[in-house]
Coordinates of C-alpha atoms and ligand atoms in Angstrom, one line a residue:
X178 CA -37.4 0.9 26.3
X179 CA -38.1 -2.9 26.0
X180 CA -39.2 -4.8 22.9
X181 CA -41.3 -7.8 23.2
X182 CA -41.1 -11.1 21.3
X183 CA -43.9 -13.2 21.1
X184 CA -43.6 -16.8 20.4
X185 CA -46.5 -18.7 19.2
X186 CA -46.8 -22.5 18.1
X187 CA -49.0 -24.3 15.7
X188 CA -50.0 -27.4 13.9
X189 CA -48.9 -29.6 16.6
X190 CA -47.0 -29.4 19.9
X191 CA -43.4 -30.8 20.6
X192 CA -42.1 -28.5 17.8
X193 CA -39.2 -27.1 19.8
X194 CA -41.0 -23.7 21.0
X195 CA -38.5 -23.9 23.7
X196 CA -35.0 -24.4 21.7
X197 CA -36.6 -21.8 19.1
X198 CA -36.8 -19.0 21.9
X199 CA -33.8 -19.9 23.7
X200 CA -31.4 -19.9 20.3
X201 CA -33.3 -16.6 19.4
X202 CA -32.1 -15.4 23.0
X203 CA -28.9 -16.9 22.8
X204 CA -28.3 -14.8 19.3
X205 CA -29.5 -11.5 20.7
X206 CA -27.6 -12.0 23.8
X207 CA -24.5 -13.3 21.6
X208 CA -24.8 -9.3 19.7
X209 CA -24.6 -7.7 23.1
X210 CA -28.5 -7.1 24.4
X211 CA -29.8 -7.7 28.3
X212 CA -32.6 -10.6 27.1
X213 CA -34.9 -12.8 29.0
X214 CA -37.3 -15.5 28.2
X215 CA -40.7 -16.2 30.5
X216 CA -43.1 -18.7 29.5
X217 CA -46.6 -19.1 29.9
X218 CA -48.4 -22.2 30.3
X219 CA -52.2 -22.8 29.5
X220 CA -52.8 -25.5 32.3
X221 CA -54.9 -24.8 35.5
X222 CA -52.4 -26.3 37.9
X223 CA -50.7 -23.1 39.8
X224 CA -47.3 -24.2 38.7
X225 CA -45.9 -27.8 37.7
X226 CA -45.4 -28.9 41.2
X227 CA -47.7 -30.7 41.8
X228 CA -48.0 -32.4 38.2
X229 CA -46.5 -36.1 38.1
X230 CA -43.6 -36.0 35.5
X231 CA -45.2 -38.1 32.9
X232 CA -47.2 -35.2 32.7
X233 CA -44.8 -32.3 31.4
X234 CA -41.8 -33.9 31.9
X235 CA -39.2 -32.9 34.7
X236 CA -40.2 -29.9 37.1
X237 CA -37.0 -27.6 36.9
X238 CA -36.7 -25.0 40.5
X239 CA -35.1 -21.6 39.6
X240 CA -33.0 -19.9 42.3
X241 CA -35.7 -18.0 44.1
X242 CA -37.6 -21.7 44.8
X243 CA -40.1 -21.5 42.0
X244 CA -41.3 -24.8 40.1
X245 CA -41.8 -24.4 37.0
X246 CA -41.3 -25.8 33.2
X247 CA -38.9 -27.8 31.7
X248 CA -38.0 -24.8 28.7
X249 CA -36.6 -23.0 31.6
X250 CA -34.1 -25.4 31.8
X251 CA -33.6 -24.6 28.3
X252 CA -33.2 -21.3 29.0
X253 CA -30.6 -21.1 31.9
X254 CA -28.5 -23.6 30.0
X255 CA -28.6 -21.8 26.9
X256 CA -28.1 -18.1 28.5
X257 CA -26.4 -18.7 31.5
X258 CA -28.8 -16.2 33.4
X259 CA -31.0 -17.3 36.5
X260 CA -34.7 -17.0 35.8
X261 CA -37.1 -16.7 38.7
X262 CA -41.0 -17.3 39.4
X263 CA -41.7 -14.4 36.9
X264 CA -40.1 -16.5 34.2
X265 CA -43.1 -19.3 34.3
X266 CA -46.8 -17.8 34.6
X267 CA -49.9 -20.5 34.6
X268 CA -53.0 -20.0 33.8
X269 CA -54.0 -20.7 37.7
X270 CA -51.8 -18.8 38.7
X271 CA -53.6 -15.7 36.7
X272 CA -57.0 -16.8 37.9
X273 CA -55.7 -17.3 41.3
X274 CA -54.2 -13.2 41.2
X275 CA -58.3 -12.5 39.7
X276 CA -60.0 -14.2 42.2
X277 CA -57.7 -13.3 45.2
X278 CA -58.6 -9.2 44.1
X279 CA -62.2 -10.2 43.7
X280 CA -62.2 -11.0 47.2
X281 CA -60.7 -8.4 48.0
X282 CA -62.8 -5.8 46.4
X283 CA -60.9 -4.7 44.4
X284 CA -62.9 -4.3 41.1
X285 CA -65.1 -1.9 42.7
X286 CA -68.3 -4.1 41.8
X287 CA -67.8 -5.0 38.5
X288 CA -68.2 -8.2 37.2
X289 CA -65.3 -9.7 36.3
X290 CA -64.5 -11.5 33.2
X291 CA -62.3 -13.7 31.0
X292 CA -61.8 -9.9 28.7
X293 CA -60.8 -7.5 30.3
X294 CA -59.9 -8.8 34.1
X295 CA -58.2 -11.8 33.0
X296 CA -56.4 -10.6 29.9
X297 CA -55.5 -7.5 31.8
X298 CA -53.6 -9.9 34.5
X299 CA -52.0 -11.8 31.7
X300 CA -51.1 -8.3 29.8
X301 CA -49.1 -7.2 33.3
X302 CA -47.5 -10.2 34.1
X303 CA -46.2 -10.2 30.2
X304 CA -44.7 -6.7 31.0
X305 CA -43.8 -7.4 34.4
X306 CA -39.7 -8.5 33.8
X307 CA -39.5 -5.1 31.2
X308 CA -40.5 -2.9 34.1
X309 CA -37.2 -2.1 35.5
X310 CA -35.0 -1.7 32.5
X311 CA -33.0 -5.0 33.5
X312 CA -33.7 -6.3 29.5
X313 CA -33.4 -4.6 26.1
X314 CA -35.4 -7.5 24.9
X315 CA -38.0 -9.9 26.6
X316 CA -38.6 -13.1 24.5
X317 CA -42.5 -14.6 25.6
X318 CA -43.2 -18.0 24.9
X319 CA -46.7 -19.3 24.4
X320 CA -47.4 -23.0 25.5
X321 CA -49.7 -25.0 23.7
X322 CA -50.9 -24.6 20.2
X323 CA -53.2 -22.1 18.6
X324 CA -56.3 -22.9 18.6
X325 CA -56.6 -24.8 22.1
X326 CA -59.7 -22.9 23.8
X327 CA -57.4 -22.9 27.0
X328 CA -54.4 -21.1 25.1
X329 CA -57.2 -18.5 23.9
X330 CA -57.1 -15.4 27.0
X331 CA -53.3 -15.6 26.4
X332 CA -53.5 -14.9 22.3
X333 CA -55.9 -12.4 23.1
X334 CA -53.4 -10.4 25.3
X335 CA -51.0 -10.9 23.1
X336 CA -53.5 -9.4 20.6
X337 CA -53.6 -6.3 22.8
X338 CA -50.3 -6.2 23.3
X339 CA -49.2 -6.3 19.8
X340 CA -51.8 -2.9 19.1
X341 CA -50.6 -1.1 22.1
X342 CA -47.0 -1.5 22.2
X343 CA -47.1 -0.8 18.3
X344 CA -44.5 -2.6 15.4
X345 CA -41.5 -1.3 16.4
X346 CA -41.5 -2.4 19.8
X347 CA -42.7 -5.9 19.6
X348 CA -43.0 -8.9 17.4
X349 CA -44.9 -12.3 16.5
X350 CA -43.1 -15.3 15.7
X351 CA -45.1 -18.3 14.6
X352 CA -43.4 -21.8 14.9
X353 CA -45.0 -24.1 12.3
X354 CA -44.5 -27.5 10.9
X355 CA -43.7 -28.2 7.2
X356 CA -44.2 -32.2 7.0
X357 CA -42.7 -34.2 4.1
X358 CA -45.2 -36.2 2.4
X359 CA -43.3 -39.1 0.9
X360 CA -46.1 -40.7 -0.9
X361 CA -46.0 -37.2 -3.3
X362 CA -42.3 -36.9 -2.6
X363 CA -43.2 -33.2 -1.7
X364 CA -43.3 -31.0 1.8
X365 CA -46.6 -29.7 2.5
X366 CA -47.0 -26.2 3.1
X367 CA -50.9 -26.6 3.8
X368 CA -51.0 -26.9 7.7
X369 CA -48.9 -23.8 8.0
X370 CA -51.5 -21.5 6.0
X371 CA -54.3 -23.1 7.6
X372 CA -52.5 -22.2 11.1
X373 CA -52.0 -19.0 10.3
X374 CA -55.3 -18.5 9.1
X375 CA -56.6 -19.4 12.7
X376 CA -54.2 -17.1 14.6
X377 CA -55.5 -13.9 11.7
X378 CA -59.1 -15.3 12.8
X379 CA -58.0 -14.0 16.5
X380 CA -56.4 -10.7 14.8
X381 CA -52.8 -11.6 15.3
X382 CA -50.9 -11.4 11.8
X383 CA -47.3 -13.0 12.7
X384 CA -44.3 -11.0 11.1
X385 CA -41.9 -14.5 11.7
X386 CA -42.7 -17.9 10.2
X387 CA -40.3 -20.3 11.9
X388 CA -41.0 -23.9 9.7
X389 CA -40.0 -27.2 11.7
X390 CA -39.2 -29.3 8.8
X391 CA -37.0 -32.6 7.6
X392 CA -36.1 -31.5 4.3
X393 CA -34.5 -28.1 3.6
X394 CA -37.2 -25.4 2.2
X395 CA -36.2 -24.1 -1.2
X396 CA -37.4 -20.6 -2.8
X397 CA -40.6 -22.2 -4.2
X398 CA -41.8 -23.6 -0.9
X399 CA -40.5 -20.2 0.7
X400 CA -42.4 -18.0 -1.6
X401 CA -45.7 -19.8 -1.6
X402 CA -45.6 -19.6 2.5
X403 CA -44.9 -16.2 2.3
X404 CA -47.1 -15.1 -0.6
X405 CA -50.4 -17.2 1.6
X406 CA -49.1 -16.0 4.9
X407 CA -48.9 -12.4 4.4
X408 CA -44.7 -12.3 5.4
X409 CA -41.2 -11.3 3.6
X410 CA -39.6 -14.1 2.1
X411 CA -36.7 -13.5 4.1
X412 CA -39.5 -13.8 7.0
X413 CA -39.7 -17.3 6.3
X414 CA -37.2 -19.4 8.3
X415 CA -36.3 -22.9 8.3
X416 CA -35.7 -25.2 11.3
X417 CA -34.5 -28.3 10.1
X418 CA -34.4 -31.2 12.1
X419 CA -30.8 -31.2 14.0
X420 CA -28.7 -33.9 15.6
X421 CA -28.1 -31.7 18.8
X422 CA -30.7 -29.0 21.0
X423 CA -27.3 -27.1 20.6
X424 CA -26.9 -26.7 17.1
X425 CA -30.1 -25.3 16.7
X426 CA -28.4 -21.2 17.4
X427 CA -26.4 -21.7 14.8
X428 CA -28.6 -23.2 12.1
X429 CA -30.9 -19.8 13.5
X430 CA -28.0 -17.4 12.6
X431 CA -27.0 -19.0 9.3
X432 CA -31.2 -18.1 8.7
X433 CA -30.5 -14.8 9.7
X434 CA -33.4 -14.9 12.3
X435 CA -31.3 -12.7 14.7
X436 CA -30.9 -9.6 12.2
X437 CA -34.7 -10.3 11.0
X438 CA -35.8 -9.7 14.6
X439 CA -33.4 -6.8 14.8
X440 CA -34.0 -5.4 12.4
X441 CA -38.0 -5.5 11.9
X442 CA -37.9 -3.9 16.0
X443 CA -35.7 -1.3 14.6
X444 CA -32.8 -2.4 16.7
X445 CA -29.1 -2.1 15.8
X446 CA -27.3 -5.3 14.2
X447 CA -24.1 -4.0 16.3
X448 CA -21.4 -6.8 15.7
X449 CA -21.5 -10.3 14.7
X450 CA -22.6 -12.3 17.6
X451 CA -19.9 -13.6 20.2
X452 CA -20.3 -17.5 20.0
X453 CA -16.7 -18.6 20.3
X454 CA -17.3 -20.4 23.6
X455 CA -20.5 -22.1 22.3
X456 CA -18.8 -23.6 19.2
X457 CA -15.8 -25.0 21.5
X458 CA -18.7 -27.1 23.1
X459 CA -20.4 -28.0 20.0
X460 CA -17.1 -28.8 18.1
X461 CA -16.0 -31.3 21.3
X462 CA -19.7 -32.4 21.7
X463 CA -19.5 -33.6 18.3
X464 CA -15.4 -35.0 18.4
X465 CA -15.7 -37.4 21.2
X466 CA -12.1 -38.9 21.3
X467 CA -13.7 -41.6 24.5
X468 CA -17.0 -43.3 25.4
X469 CA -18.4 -43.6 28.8
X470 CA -21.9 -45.5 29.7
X471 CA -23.4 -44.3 33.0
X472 CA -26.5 -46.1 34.3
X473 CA -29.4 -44.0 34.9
X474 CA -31.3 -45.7 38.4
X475 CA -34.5 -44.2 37.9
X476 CA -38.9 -44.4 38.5
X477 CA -39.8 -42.2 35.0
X478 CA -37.2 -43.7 32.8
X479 CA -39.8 -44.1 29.9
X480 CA -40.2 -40.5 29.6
X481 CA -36.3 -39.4 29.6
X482 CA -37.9 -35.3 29.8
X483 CA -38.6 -36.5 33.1
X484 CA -34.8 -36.4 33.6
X485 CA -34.2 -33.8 31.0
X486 CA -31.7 -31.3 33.0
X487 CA -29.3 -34.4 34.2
X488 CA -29.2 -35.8 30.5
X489 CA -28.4 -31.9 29.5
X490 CA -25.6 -31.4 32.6
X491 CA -24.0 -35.0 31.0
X492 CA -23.3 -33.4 27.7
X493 CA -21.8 -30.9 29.3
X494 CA -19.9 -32.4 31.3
X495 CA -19.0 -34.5 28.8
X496 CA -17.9 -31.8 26.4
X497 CA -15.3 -31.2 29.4
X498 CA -14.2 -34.6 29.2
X499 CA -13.7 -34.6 25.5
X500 CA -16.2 -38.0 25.7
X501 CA -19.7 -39.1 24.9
X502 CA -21.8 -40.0 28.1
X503 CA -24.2 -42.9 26.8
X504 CA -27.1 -43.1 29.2
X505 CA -28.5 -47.0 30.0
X506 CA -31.9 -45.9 31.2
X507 CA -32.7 -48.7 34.1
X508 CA -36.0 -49.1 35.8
X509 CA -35.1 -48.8 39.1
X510 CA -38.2 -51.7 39.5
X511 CA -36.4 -54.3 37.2
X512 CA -33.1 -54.7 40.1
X513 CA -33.3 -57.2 43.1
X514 CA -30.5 -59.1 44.4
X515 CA -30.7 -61.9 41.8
X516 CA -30.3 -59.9 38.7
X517 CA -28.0 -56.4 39.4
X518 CA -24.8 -57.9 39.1
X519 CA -26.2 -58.6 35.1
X520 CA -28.1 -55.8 34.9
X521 CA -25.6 -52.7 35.4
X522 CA -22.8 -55.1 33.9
X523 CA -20.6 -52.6 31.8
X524 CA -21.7 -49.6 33.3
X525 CA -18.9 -47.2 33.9
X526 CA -21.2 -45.2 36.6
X527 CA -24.3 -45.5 38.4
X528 CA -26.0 -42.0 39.1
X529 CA -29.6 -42.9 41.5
X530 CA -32.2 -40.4 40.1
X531 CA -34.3 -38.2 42.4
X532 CA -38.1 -39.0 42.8
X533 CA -40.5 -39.4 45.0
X534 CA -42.7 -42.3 46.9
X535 CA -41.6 -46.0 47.2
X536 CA -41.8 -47.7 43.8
X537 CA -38.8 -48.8 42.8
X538 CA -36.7 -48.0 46.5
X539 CA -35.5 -51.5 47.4
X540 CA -34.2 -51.5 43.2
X541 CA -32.0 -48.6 44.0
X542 CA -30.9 -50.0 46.9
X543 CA -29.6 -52.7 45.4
X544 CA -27.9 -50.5 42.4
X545 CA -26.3 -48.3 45.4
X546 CA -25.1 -51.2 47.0
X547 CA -23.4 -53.0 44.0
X548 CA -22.1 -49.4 42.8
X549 CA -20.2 -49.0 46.7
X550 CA -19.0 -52.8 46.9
X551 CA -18.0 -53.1 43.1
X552 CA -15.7 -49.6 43.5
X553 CA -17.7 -48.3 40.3
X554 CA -18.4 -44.3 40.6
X555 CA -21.4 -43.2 41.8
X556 CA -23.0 -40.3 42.1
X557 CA -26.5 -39.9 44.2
X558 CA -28.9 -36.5 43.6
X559 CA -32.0 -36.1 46.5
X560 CA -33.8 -39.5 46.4
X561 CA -30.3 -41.0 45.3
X562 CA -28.8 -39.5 48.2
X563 CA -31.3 -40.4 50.7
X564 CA -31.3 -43.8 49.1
X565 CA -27.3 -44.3 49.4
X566 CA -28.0 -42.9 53.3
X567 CA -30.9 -46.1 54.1
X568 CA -28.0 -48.7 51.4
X569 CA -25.7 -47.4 53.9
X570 CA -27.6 -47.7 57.2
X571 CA -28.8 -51.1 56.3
X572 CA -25.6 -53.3 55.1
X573 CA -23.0 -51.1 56.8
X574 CA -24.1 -50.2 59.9
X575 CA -26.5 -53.1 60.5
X576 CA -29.9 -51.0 61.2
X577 CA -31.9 -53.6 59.5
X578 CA -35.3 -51.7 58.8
X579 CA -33.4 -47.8 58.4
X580 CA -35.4 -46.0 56.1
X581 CA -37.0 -42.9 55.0
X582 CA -40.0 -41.4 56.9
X583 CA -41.3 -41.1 53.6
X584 CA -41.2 -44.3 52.6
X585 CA -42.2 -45.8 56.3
X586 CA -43.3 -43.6 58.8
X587 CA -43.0 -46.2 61.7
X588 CA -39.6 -47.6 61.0
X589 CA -37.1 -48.3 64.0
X590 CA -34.6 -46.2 62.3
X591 CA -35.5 -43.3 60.3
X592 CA -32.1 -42.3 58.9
X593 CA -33.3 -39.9 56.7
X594 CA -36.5 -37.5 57.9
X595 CA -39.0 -35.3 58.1
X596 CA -38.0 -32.2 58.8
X597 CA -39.7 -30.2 61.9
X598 CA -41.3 -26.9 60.1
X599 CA -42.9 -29.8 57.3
X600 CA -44.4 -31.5 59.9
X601 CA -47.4 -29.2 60.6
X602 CA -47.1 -28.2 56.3
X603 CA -50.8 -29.5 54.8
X604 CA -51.0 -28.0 50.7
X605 CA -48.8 -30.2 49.1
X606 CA -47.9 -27.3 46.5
X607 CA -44.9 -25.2 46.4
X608 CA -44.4 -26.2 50.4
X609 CA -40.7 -28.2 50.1
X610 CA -37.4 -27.0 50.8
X611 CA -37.3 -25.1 47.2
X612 CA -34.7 -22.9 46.2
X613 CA -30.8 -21.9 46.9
X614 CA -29.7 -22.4 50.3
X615 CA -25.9 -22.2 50.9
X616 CA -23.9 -25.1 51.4
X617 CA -20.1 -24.8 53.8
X618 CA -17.9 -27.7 52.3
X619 CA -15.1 -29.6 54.7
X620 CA -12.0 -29.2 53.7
X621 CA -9.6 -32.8 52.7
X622 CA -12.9 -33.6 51.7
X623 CA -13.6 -35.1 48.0
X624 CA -16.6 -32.5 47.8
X625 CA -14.2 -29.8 48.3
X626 CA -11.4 -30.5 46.2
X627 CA -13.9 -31.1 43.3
X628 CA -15.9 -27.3 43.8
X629 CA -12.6 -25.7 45.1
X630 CA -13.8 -23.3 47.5
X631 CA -15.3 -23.4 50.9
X632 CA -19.0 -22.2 50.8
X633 CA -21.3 -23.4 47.5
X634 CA -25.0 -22.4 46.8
X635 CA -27.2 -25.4 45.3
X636 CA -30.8 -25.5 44.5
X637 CA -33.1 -27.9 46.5
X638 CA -36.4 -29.0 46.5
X639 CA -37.7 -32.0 49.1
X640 CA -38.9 -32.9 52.4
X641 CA -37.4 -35.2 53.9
X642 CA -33.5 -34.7 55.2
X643 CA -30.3 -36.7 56.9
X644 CA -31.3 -37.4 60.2
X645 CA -28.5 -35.8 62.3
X646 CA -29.0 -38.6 65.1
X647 CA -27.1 -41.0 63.2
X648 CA -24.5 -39.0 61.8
X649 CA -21.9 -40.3 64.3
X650 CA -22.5 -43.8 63.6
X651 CA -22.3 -42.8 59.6
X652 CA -18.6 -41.4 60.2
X653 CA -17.5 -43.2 62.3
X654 CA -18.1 -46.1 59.5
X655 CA -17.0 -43.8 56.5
X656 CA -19.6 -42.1 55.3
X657 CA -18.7 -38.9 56.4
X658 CA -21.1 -35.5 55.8
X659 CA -18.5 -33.5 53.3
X660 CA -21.4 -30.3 52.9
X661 CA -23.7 -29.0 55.3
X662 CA -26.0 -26.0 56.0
X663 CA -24.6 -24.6 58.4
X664 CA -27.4 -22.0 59.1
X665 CA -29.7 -25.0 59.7
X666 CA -27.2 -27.4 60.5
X667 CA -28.6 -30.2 57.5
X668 CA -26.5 -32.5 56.0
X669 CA -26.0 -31.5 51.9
X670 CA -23.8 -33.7 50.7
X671 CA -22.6 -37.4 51.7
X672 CA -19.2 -39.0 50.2
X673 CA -17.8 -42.5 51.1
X674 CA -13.5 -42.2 52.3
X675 CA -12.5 -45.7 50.6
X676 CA -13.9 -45.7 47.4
X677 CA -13.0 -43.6 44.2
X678 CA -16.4 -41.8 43.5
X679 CA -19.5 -41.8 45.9
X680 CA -20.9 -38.4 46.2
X681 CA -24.7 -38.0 47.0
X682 CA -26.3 -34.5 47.0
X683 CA -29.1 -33.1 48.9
X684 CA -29.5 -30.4 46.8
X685 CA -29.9 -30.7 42.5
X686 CA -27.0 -29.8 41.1
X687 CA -28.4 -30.7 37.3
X688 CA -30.3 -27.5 37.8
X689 CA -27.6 -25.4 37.7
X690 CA -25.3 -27.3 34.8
X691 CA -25.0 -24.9 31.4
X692 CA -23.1 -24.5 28.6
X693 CA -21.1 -22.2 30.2
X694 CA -20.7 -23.5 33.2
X695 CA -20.9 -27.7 33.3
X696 CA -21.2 -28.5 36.6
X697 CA -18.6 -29.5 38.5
X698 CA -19.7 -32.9 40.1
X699 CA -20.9 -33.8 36.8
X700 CA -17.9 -33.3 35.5
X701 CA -15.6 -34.9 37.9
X702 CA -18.1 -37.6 37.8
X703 CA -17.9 -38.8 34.2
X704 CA -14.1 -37.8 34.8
X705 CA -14.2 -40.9 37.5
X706 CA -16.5 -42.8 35.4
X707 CA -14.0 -42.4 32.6
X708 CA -10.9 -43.9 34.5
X709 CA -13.2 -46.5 35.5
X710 CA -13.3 -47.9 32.1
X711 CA -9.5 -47.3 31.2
X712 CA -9.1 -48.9 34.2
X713 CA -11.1 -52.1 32.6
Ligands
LIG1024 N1 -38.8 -37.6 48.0 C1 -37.6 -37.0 48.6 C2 -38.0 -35.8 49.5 O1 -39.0 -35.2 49.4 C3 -36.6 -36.6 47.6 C4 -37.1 -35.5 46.6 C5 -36.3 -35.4 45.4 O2 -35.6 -36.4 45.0 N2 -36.4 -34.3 44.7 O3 -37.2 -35.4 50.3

């Protein structure tokens, strides 16, 4: 039988839901259980597709071509374990499953409502990835913050869910913030009674407090929480603030959280949990014995979430490396001709971001172009690949106005585009090349000495696509097509013959980067990155 967690946030938002659930996870998986994490978002958009990335942050695809939220990055990286559209529900995407049985008569004339129709929808899709016994333990994270009238249908299924699946099989934790008031000198417990007050007002007593705090909670602040919020002391656990999103299981497991949760849903503590492998990252994560500073070529670079899972894939690559990847964030924007030279000066490698739309193109351009005359390592993902393909095109083979079809639709040379079943594709949302497709690597190729095997599988998610026309001409000059999809006969992966690092992907391999297993052109990226600055 599965036992459900429910995580619920309050005070404020950005308190690290996402870390929270996924070091809970990691824990429980760590002591031997099958566990999951899905999370479900309050917004009206069907999934984050569609939303610009100064929105939420980055969109992360899971293996079966969903888009969804950045926490599910969170989750892979922490677990190791795909997650899949069930993993990331919206509140469209509820109202859409309503309407779409409305219309299809299937409420038998009733009139259908927020309670029971839609909490009923929610209530399924909560249950959904603990139908087929694949989990002893399904973790369910709650976006936004109690108290939003959007979050509301969701607490209320929660509510339901709570009563009907009783106290052994599922749980409430509440994340809360404890601030430090340093006028009194004193953390404040107020905001987390009055926050708990609010979720009791909608019948949901939590039987977790997890307390986001700066300053370690001692018994007195402990026992008042409790004592106001109705929990055991040992029900009260800190989350101080920590230096790395990785530390964060193990500050959870000195709290005990893990053998709280156990044991409150009456589930065995078995043995200690199996963490060697995560404390060799952390302990070489925090023992750098090299530096390496990689420039960032990107349109969102104010809002680094918007690159969160390619920051994440440098520490672990990183780790591998035994160095710390500094990240200069450049505004793809701020680079012409006059000033790149200045600009990426001291940059051990140049990775082009991927985006969408023209701002910033002829900036990247220039970055590629310095990175592929200047020998300095560089590593293109989607946009940065198509990007390196028009540099390429451009100074290379002379096809003065190459391009993207994206960027102009009536250039001479459209290097890289459109591909033919997007042409007659009119809804924007969830309509790109999303998802794993496979990937057959040439042999003697840098691609395939750095994956070591013949036939990869890599997540993807765009339109546009190397124009096969020109692929000759490419070669023939040195950029040769080291991966393609062979079923489709698309070009996956690009690399340059006389240069020490310049590998572009079609595909995102950030998505697929975890603790576990750092990815390996990340890795052999920084690895090239590092000789480039032993080499200076
Ligand atoms: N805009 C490009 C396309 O749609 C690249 C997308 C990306 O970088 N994810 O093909």
């Amino acid at each position: 039988m599965t036992k459900y967690i429910f995580v619920t946030g309050g005070v404020t938002s950005s308190l690290g839901k996402g870390i929270i659930s996924a070091s809970l996870a990691k824990l429980l998986q760590a002591r031997g259980y099958r566990v999951t994490i899905q999370k479900f978002d309050p917004y009206i958009n069907i999934d984050p597709g569609t939303l610009n990335p100064y929105e939420h942050g980055e969109c992360y695809v899971t293996e079966d071509g969903a888009e969804t939220d950045l926490d599910l990055g969170h989750y892979e990286r922490f677990l190791n374990t795909p997650t899949s559209q069930a993993n990331n529900i919206t509140t469209g995407r509820i109202y859409q499953n309503v309407i779409q049985k409305e219309r299809a008569g299937e409420y038998l004339g009733k009139t259908v409502q927020v309670v029971p129709h839609i909490t009923d929808e929610i209530k399924k899709n909560m249950l959904l990835l603990g139908e087929n016994d694949d989990y002893d333990i399904v973790i369910t994270e709650l976006g936004g913050t109690v108290g939003d009238i959007e979050s509301l249908p969701f607490i209320e299924a929660v509510r339901q869910l709570r009563w009907e699946l009783g106290n052994n099989d599922s749980l409430v934790i509440h994340l809360t913030l404890v601030p430090f008031l340093a006028a009194a000198g004193e953390l404040k417990t107020k905001p987390t009674q009055h926050s708990v007050k609010m979720l009791l007002e909608y019948g949901i007593q939590p039987d977790i407090l997890v307390c986001r705090t700066e300053h370690s909670l001692n018994a007195e602040i402990r026992k008042k929480i409790a004592l106001f919020c109705n929990v055991n002391i040992n029900a009260v656990i800190e989350s101080i603030d920590a230096p790395s999103i990785y530390d964060v299981p193990l500050l959870m497991l000195k709290e005990q959280l893990d053998k709280i949760v156990l044991s409150k849903l009456k589930l065995a503590t078995k043995s200690e949990p199996v963490l060697d492998q995560w404390k060799t990252f952390l302990g070489k994560v925090k023992n750098p014995t090299s530096e390496v500073t990689i420039g960032l070529i990107g349109k969102y670079i104010e809002l680094p979430d918007a690159y969160k899972s390619i920051t994440e894939s440098f520490i672990h690559a990183g780790a591998v490396n035994e160095c710390k990847v500094k990240v200069r964030w450049i505004a793809a924007e701020s680079l012409d001709s006059k000033n790149v030279s200045e600009k990426l000066k001291g940059l051990n490698g140049i990775l082009v971001a991927p985006g969408f739309g023209e701002r910033g193109l002829e900036g990247k351009l220039e970055a590629i172009q310095f990175a592929r005359e200047n020998l300095i390592p560089f590593f293109g993902i989607c946009l940065g690949m198509q990007c390196a393909v028009i540099e390429f095109g451009r100074n290379v083979l002379g096809l003065k106005d190459a391009n993207s079809y994206e960027m102009n639709s009536r250039t001479k040379h459209p290097v890289i585009h459109l591909m033919e079943n997007q042409k007659k594709v009119k809804n924007m949302g969830g309509t790109m090349r999303l998802g794993a497709y496979s990937c057959e690597l040439q042999k003697g190729t840098k691609a395939h000495s750095i994956y070591g095997k013949n036939k990869i599988s890599e997540r993807h998610r765009h339109r546009y696509e190397f124009n096969n026309s020109y692929l000759k001409q490419y070669e023939d000059a040195g950029m040769i097509a080291s991966g393609v999809n062979t079923e489709k006969n698309l070009v996956e992966i690009i690399e340059l013959k006389n240069h020490p690092f310049f590998v572009a992907s079609q595909f995102h391999p950030e998505l697929k980067s975890t603790v576990i297993n750092p990815h390996p052109l990340f890795v052999s990226f920084v690895a090239a990155s590092l000789l480039n600055v032993k080499k200076k």
